CSV table of C-alpha atoms in Angstrom, one decimal:
chain,number,residue,atom,x,y,z
A,1,VAL,CA,-10.1,44.8,-138.0
A,2,LEU,CA,-8.1,42.7,-135.6
A,3,SER,CA,-4.9,41.3,-137.2
A,4,ALA,CA,-3.3,38.0,-136.4
A,5,ALA,CA,-0.4,39.8,-134.9
A,6,ASP,CA,-2.7,41.7,-132.5
A,7,VAL,CA,-4.3,38.5,-131.3
A,8,HIS,CA,-0.9,37.0,-130.8
A,9,ASP,CA,0.2,40.0,-128.7
A,10,VAL,CA,-2.9,39.8,-126.5
A,11,GLN,CA,-2.4,36.1,-126.0
A,12,LYS,CA,1.2,36.6,-125.0
A,13,LEU,CA,0.4,39.3,-122.5
A,14,GLU,CA,-2.4,37.3,-121.0
A,15,VAL,CA,-0.3,34.2,-120.5
A,16,ASN,CA,2.2,36.3,-118.6
A,17,GLY,CA,-0.7,37.3,-116.3
A,18,VAL,CA,-0.6,41.0,-117.5
A,19,ILE,CA,-3.5,42.6,-119.4
A,20,LYS,CA,-2.9,46.1,-120.8
A,21,GLU,CA,-5.3,48.5,-122.4
A,22,SER,CA,-5.1,47.7,-126.1
A,23,GLY,CA,-8.1,49.5,-127.5
A,24,LEU,CA,-9.5,46.2,-128.8
A,25,SER,CA,-13.2,45.5,-128.6
A,26,PRO,CA,-14.2,43.1,-125.8
A,27,HIS,CA,-15.9,40.7,-128.1
A,28,ARG,CA,-12.6,40.5,-130.1
A,29,LEU,CA,-10.9,39.1,-127.0
A,30,ASP,CA,-13.7,36.6,-126.2
A,31,ASP,CA,-11.8,33.6,-127.7
A,32,VAL,CA,-8.5,34.8,-126.3
A,33,GLY,CA,-9.8,34.6,-122.8
A,34,THR,CA,-11.1,31.0,-122.9
A,35,ARG,CA,-7.9,29.3,-122.0
A,36,GLU,CA,-7.9,27.0,-119.0
A,37,GLY,CA,-5.3,27.0,-116.2
A,38,GLY,CA,-4.2,30.7,-116.7
A,39,GLU,CA,-3.5,33.1,-113.9
A,40,GLY,CA,-4.6,36.4,-115.4
A,41,PRO,CA,-8.1,37.8,-115.7
A,42,ILE,CA,-10.5,36.1,-118.2
A,43,TRP,CA,-12.9,37.9,-120.5
A,44,ASN,CA,-16.4,36.6,-121.0
A,45,GLN,CA,-19.7,38.1,-121.9
A,46,SER,CA,-20.0,39.7,-118.4
A,47,GLY,CA,-16.7,41.5,-118.6
A,48,TRP,CA,-13.3,40.9,-117.1
A,49,GLN,CA,-13.2,38.4,-114.3
A,50,SER,CA,-10.4,37.2,-111.9
A,51,PRO,CA,-9.7,33.4,-111.8
A,52,SER,CA,-11.6,33.2,-108.5
A,53,GLN,CA,-14.7,34.6,-110.2
A,54,ASN,CA,-14.6,32.2,-113.1
A,55,PRO,CA,-17.8,30.0,-113.1
A,56,VAL,CA,-17.2,26.2,-112.6
A,57,ARG,CA,-18.3,24.3,-115.6
A,58,SER,CA,-20.7,21.5,-114.8
A,59,THR,CA,-20.1,18.0,-116.3
A,60,PRO,CA,-22.6,17.1,-119.0
A,61,PRO,CA,-25.1,14.3,-117.9
A,62,LYS,CA,-23.9,12.0,-120.7
A,63,LEU,CA,-20.3,12.3,-119.6
A,64,GLN,CA,-21.3,11.8,-115.9
A,65,ARG,CA,-23.0,8.5,-116.8
A,66,PHE,CA,-19.9,7.4,-118.7
A,67,GLN,CA,-17.6,8.3,-115.8
A,68,SER,CA,-19.9,6.5,-113.4
A,69,LYS,CA,-19.7,3.3,-115.6
A,70,ASN,CA,-16.0,3.7,-115.9
A,71,ARG,CA,-15.6,3.9,-112.1
A,72,ILE,CA,-17.7,0.7,-111.7
A,73,ALA,CA,-15.5,-1.1,-114.3
A,74,ARG,CA,-12.4,-0.1,-112.5
A,75,ARG,CA,-13.7,-1.4,-109.2
A,76,LEU,CA,-14.5,-4.8,-110.9
A,77,ILE,CA,-11.2,-5.3,-112.6
A,78,GLY,CA,-8.9,-3.3,-110.2
A,79,ASP,CA,-6.7,-0.3,-110.9
A,80,ASN,CA,-4.3,-0.1,-113.8
A,81,GLU,CA,-1.5,-1.9,-112.0
A,82,ALA,CA,-3.8,-4.7,-110.8
A,83,SER,CA,-5.6,-5.0,-114.1
A,84,SER,CA,-2.3,-5.5,-115.9
A,85,GLN,CA,-1.7,-8.5,-113.8
A,86,ARG,CA,-5.3,-9.8,-113.5
A,87,PRO,CA,-6.0,-13.4,-114.4
A,88,GLY,CA,-5.8,-14.0,-118.1
A,89,LYS,CA,-4.9,-16.5,-120.8
A,90,ASP,CA,-1.2,-15.6,-120.7
A,91,HIS,CA,-0.8,-16.6,-117.0
A,92,SER,CA,0.3,-20.1,-115.9
A,93,ALA,CA,-1.6,-22.0,-113.3
A,94,GLN,CA,1.2,-21.3,-110.8
A,95,ASP,CA,1.2,-17.6,-111.6
A,96,LEU,CA,-2.5,-17.5,-110.9
A,97,CYS,CA,-2.0,-19.2,-107.6
A,98,LEU,CA,0.5,-16.5,-106.6
A,99,LYS,CA,-1.9,-13.8,-107.8
A,100,SER,CA,-4.7,-15.2,-105.8
A,101,ALA,CA,-2.6,-15.1,-102.6
A,102,GLU,CA,-1.8,-11.4,-103.3
A,103,LEU,CA,-5.5,-10.7,-103.8
A,104,LEU,CA,-6.4,-12.5,-100.6
A,105,ARG,CA,-3.9,-10.3,-98.7
A,106,ARG,CA,-5.8,-7.3,-100.1
A,107,ARG,CA,-9.1,-9.0,-99.0
A,108,ASP,CA,-10.3,-9.2,-102.6
A,109,VAL,CA,-12.0,-12.6,-102.2
A,110,PRO,CA,-14.0,-12.7,-105.4
A,111,ARG,CA,-11.0,-12.0,-107.7
A,112,ALA,CA,-8.9,-14.4,-105.7
A,113,GLN,CA,-11.4,-17.2,-106.2
A,114,TYR,CA,-11.7,-16.3,-109.9
A,115,ALA,CA,-7.9,-16.6,-110.2
A,116,LEU,CA,-7.8,-20.0,-108.6
A,117,GLU,CA,-10.7,-21.3,-110.7
A,118,ARG,CA,-8.8,-20.1,-113.8
A,119,ALA,CA,-5.7,-21.9,-112.6
A,120,ILE,CA,-7.7,-25.1,-112.3
A,121,VAL,CA,-9.1,-24.6,-115.8
A,122,LYS,CA,-5.6,-24.3,-117.1
A,123,ASP,CA,-4.2,-27.2,-115.1
A,124,SER,CA,-6.7,-29.5,-113.4
A,125,SER,CA,-3.9,-31.3,-111.6
A,126,CYS,CA,-2.4,-28.1,-110.0
A,127,VAL,CA,-2.4,-29.2,-106.4
A,128,ASP,CA,-1.6,-25.8,-105.0
A,129,ALA,CA,-4.7,-24.3,-106.8
A,130,LEU,CA,-7.0,-27.1,-105.6
A,131,CYS,CA,-5.7,-26.8,-102.0
A,132,ASN,CA,-5.9,-23.0,-101.9
A,133,LEU,CA,-9.4,-23.0,-103.4
A,134,GLY,CA,-10.5,-25.5,-100.8
A,135,LEU,CA,-9.1,-23.2,-98.0
A,136,LEU,CA,-10.8,-20.1,-99.6
A,137,LEU,CA,-14.2,-21.9,-99.8
A,138,HIS,CA,-13.9,-23.1,-96.2
A,139,THR,CA,-12.6,-19.9,-94.5
A,140,HIS,CA,-14.2,-17.2,-96.6
A,141,ARG,CA,-17.3,-18.7,-98.2
A,142,HIS,CA,-18.2,-21.1,-95.4
A,143,ASP,CA,-18.7,-23.8,-98.0
A,144,THR,CA,-17.6,-27.0,-96.3
A,145,ALA,CA,-18.8,-29.3,-99.0
A,146,GLY,CA,-17.0,-27.4,-101.7
A,147,ALA,CA,-13.8,-27.3,-99.6
A,148,ILE,CA,-13.9,-31.1,-99.1
A,149,LYS,CA,-14.4,-31.6,-102.8
A,150,TYR,CA,-11.2,-29.6,-103.7
A,151,TYR,CA,-9.1,-31.1,-100.8
A,152,GLU,CA,-10.0,-34.6,-102.0
A,153,LEU,CA,-9.1,-33.7,-105.6
A,154,ALA,CA,-5.8,-32.3,-104.4
A,155,LEU,CA,-4.9,-35.4,-102.4
A,156,SER,CA,-5.9,-37.6,-105.4
A,157,HIS,CA,-3.2,-35.9,-107.4
A,158,ASN,CA,-0.6,-35.8,-104.5
A,159,PRO,CA,-1.4,-37.7,-101.3
A,160,ARG,CA,1.7,-36.2,-99.7
A,161,HIS,CA,0.9,-32.6,-100.2
A,162,ASP,CA,1.5,-31.2,-96.7
A,163,ASN,CA,-0.5,-28.0,-97.0
A,164,THR,CA,-3.6,-29.9,-98.2
A,165,LEU,CA,-3.3,-32.4,-95.3
A,166,CYS,CA,-2.9,-29.5,-92.8
A,167,ASN,CA,-5.8,-27.5,-94.2
A,168,TYR,CA,-8.0,-30.6,-94.5
A,169,GLY,CA,-7.2,-31.5,-90.9
A,170,PHE,CA,-8.1,-27.9,-89.9
A,171,LEU,CA,-11.5,-28.2,-91.6
A,172,HIS,CA,-12.3,-31.4,-89.6
A,173,LEU,CA,-11.0,-29.7,-86.5
A,174,CYS,CA,-13.6,-26.9,-87.0
A,175,MET,CA,-16.4,-29.6,-87.0
A,176,GLY,CA,-15.9,-30.1,-83.3
A,177,PRO,CA,-15.8,-33.5,-81.5
A,178,GLN,CA,-17.2,-35.4,-84.5
A,179,GLY,CA,-14.3,-34.3,-86.7
A,180,ALA,CA,-11.5,-34.7,-84.1
A,181,GLU,CA,-10.4,-38.2,-85.1
A,182,ARG,CA,-10.2,-37.4,-88.8
A,183,ALA,CA,-8.4,-34.2,-88.0
A,184,ALA,CA,-5.8,-36.0,-85.9
A,185,HIS,CA,-5.2,-38.5,-88.7
A,186,LEU,CA,-4.7,-35.9,-91.3
A,187,LEU,CA,-2.5,-33.7,-89.2
A,188,GLN,CA,-0.3,-36.7,-88.2
A,189,ARG,CA,0.1,-37.5,-91.8
A,190,CYS,CA,1.2,-34.0,-92.5
A,191,LEU,CA,3.7,-34.0,-89.7
A,192,GLU,CA,5.1,-37.4,-90.9
A,193,ILE,CA,5.9,-35.7,-94.2
A,194,ASN,CA,7.0,-32.3,-92.8
A,195,ASP,CA,7.7,-32.4,-89.1
A,196,THR,CA,8.3,-28.6,-89.0
A,197,HIS,CA,5.0,-27.6,-90.6
A,198,THR,CA,3.9,-24.8,-88.2
A,199,GLY,CA,0.3,-24.9,-89.2
A,200,ALA,CA,0.0,-28.6,-88.6
A,201,LEU,CA,1.9,-28.3,-85.3
A,202,PHE,CA,-0.4,-25.5,-84.1
A,203,ASN,CA,-3.6,-27.3,-85.1
A,204,TYR,CA,-2.5,-30.6,-83.7
A,205,GLY,CA,-1.9,-28.8,-80.4
A,206,LEU,CA,-5.5,-27.7,-80.4
A,207,LEU,CA,-6.8,-31.3,-80.3
């Protein structure tokens, strides 16, 4: 009969990577040799095997499905760092605007748009969010009508918001000759408010 002390000695020897003849029956050592990450030989029903001979255990199908769903969820909400900062009820509208800018730099347009929409839900008069959402819809979604809607809302709350005037002027500039007059008017207004606005200076130079 194998005593508890005998099992302890076998385990201790095996952890140190040394297996000595102990006279114990192989099936008695079966449980001892099931550890993971050890460096010594492992006993299984086929006899002693070196670590390189140990069979690779396959992942059960149910666990594979769970891992696959988990990977999809991580792609949707981002990694742990991003998900800890993702749009939520504890963020202010201005925080969400900053978050959307960070997401756009990472080319994560869907989440950036979601952050701006959440910012507007929290504060419908947040001019930065309205302006940025207009720019996102124009440049990334090619939704001119949606962009005009948010630019007009932004200017209704603050007619002197230089970034909105500049971006709105750029939208009309992209329309070609039919939008040139309106673009010039908006860009001139922007430069009257902020004569060092680089975006307005650049776009006005394109007219």
